[in-house]
Amino acid sequence: MKREKEGRIMATQMAATPTLEGRDAQRLLESLKNKPSDRSRQNAKQLISYFKEFENKRK
């Protein structure tokens, strides 16, 4: 972080995280059980490599 003077820099406040209850909470817990497919993992790796190449070109 860049300091203009030798003062302290305060952290920014985090947004509140909503509390889930009932059906919303149950849906979230069920969605966490889903595992990504091999095809999904492969697509994610391709996206990561694409954006890394994109960042390297900007330098």
mmCIF file of C-alpha atoms in Angstrom:
data_model
loop_
_atom_site.group_PDB
_atom_site.id
_atom_site.type_symbol
_atom_site.label_atom_id
_atom_site.label_comp_id
_atom_site.label_asym_id
_atom_site.label_seq_id
_atom_site.Cartn_x
_atom_site.Cartn_y
_atom_site.Cartn_z
ATOM 1 C CA MET A 1 0.000 0.000 0.000
ATOM 2 C CA LYS A 2 1.120 3.486 -0.729
ATOM 3 C CA ARG A 3 1.471 5.741 2.269
ATOM 4 C CA GLU A 4 1.448 9.458 1.679
ATOM 5 C CA LYS A 5 2.508 10.209 5.235
ATOM 6 C CA GLU A 6 3.551 8.024 8.108
ATOM 7 C CA GLY A 7 -0.031 7.810 9.384
ATOM 8 C CA ARG A 8 -2.133 4.711 9.750
ATOM 9 C CA ILE A 9 -4.300 3.348 6.974
ATOM 10 C CA MET A 10 -7.711 2.104 8.056
ATOM 11 C CA ALA A 11 -9.216 -1.008 6.506
ATOM 12 C CA THR A 12 -12.452 -0.676 4.589
ATOM 13 C CA GLN A 13 -15.610 -2.012 6.136
ATOM 14 C CA MET A 14 -16.886 -5.352 4.855
ATOM 15 C CA ALA A 15 -20.447 -5.680 3.620
ATOM 16 C CA ALA A 16 -22.834 -7.603 5.830
ATOM 17 C CA THR A 17 -23.353 -11.256 4.935
ATOM 18 C CA PRO A 18 -27.016 -12.275 5.050
ATOM 19 C CA THR A 19 -28.085 -15.124 7.287
ATOM 20 C CA LEU A 20 -29.881 -17.858 5.385
ATOM 21 C CA GLU A 21 -32.782 -19.691 6.952
ATOM 22 C CA GLY A 22 -35.313 -22.295 5.924
ATOM 23 C CA ARG A 23 -35.499 -23.333 2.271
ATOM 24 C CA ASP A 24 -32.716 -20.967 1.193
ATOM 25 C CA ALA A 25 -30.319 -22.508 3.697
ATOM 26 C CA GLN A 26 -31.325 -26.019 2.653
ATOM 27 C CA ARG A 27 -30.777 -25.215 -1.047
ATOM 28 C CA LEU A 28 -27.329 -23.822 -0.279
ATOM 29 C CA LEU A 29 -26.334 -26.935 1.665
ATOM 30 C CA GLU A 30 -27.569 -29.173 -1.177
ATOM 31 C CA SER A 31 -25.662 -27.135 -3.783
ATOM 32 C CA LEU A 32 -22.432 -27.591 -1.816
ATOM 33 C CA LYS A 33 -22.730 -31.343 -2.276
ATOM 34 C CA ASN A 34 -22.519 -31.032 -6.075
ATOM 35 C CA LYS A 35 -19.055 -31.814 -7.419
ATOM 36 C CA PRO A 36 -17.817 -30.247 -10.680
ATOM 37 C CA SER A 37 -17.607 -32.569 -13.666
ATOM 38 C CA ASP A 38 -14.359 -33.279 -15.511
ATOM 39 C CA ARG A 39 -15.587 -31.107 -18.388
ATOM 40 C CA SER A 40 -16.266 -28.256 -15.961
ATOM 41 C CA ARG A 41 -12.757 -28.527 -14.467
ATOM 42 C CA GLN A 42 -11.251 -28.560 -17.941
ATOM 43 C CA ASN A 43 -13.160 -25.411 -18.927
ATOM 44 C CA ALA A 44 -12.044 -23.669 -15.737
ATOM 45 C CA LYS A 45 -8.383 -24.460 -16.485
ATOM 46 C CA GLN A 46 -8.777 -23.076 -20.010
ATOM 47 C CA LEU A 47 -10.282 -19.869 -18.669
ATOM 48 C CA ILE A 48 -7.475 -19.464 -16.142
ATOM 49 C CA SER A 49 -4.790 -19.917 -18.794
ATOM 50 C CA TYR A 50 -6.595 -17.493 -21.140
ATOM 51 C CA PHE A 51 -6.701 -14.737 -18.537
ATOM 52 C CA LYS A 52 -3.092 -15.349 -17.480
ATOM 53 C CA GLU A 53 -2.012 -14.934 -21.115
ATOM 54 C CA PHE A 54 -4.151 -11.807 -21.348
ATOM 55 C CA GLU A 55 -2.485 -10.331 -18.244
ATOM 56 C CA ASN A 56 1.004 -11.192 -19.517
ATOM 57 C CA LYS A 57 0.333 -9.372 -22.804
ATOM 58 C CA ARG A 58 -0.533 -6.174 -20.900
ATOM 59 C CA LYS A 59 2.858 -6.097 -19.158
#
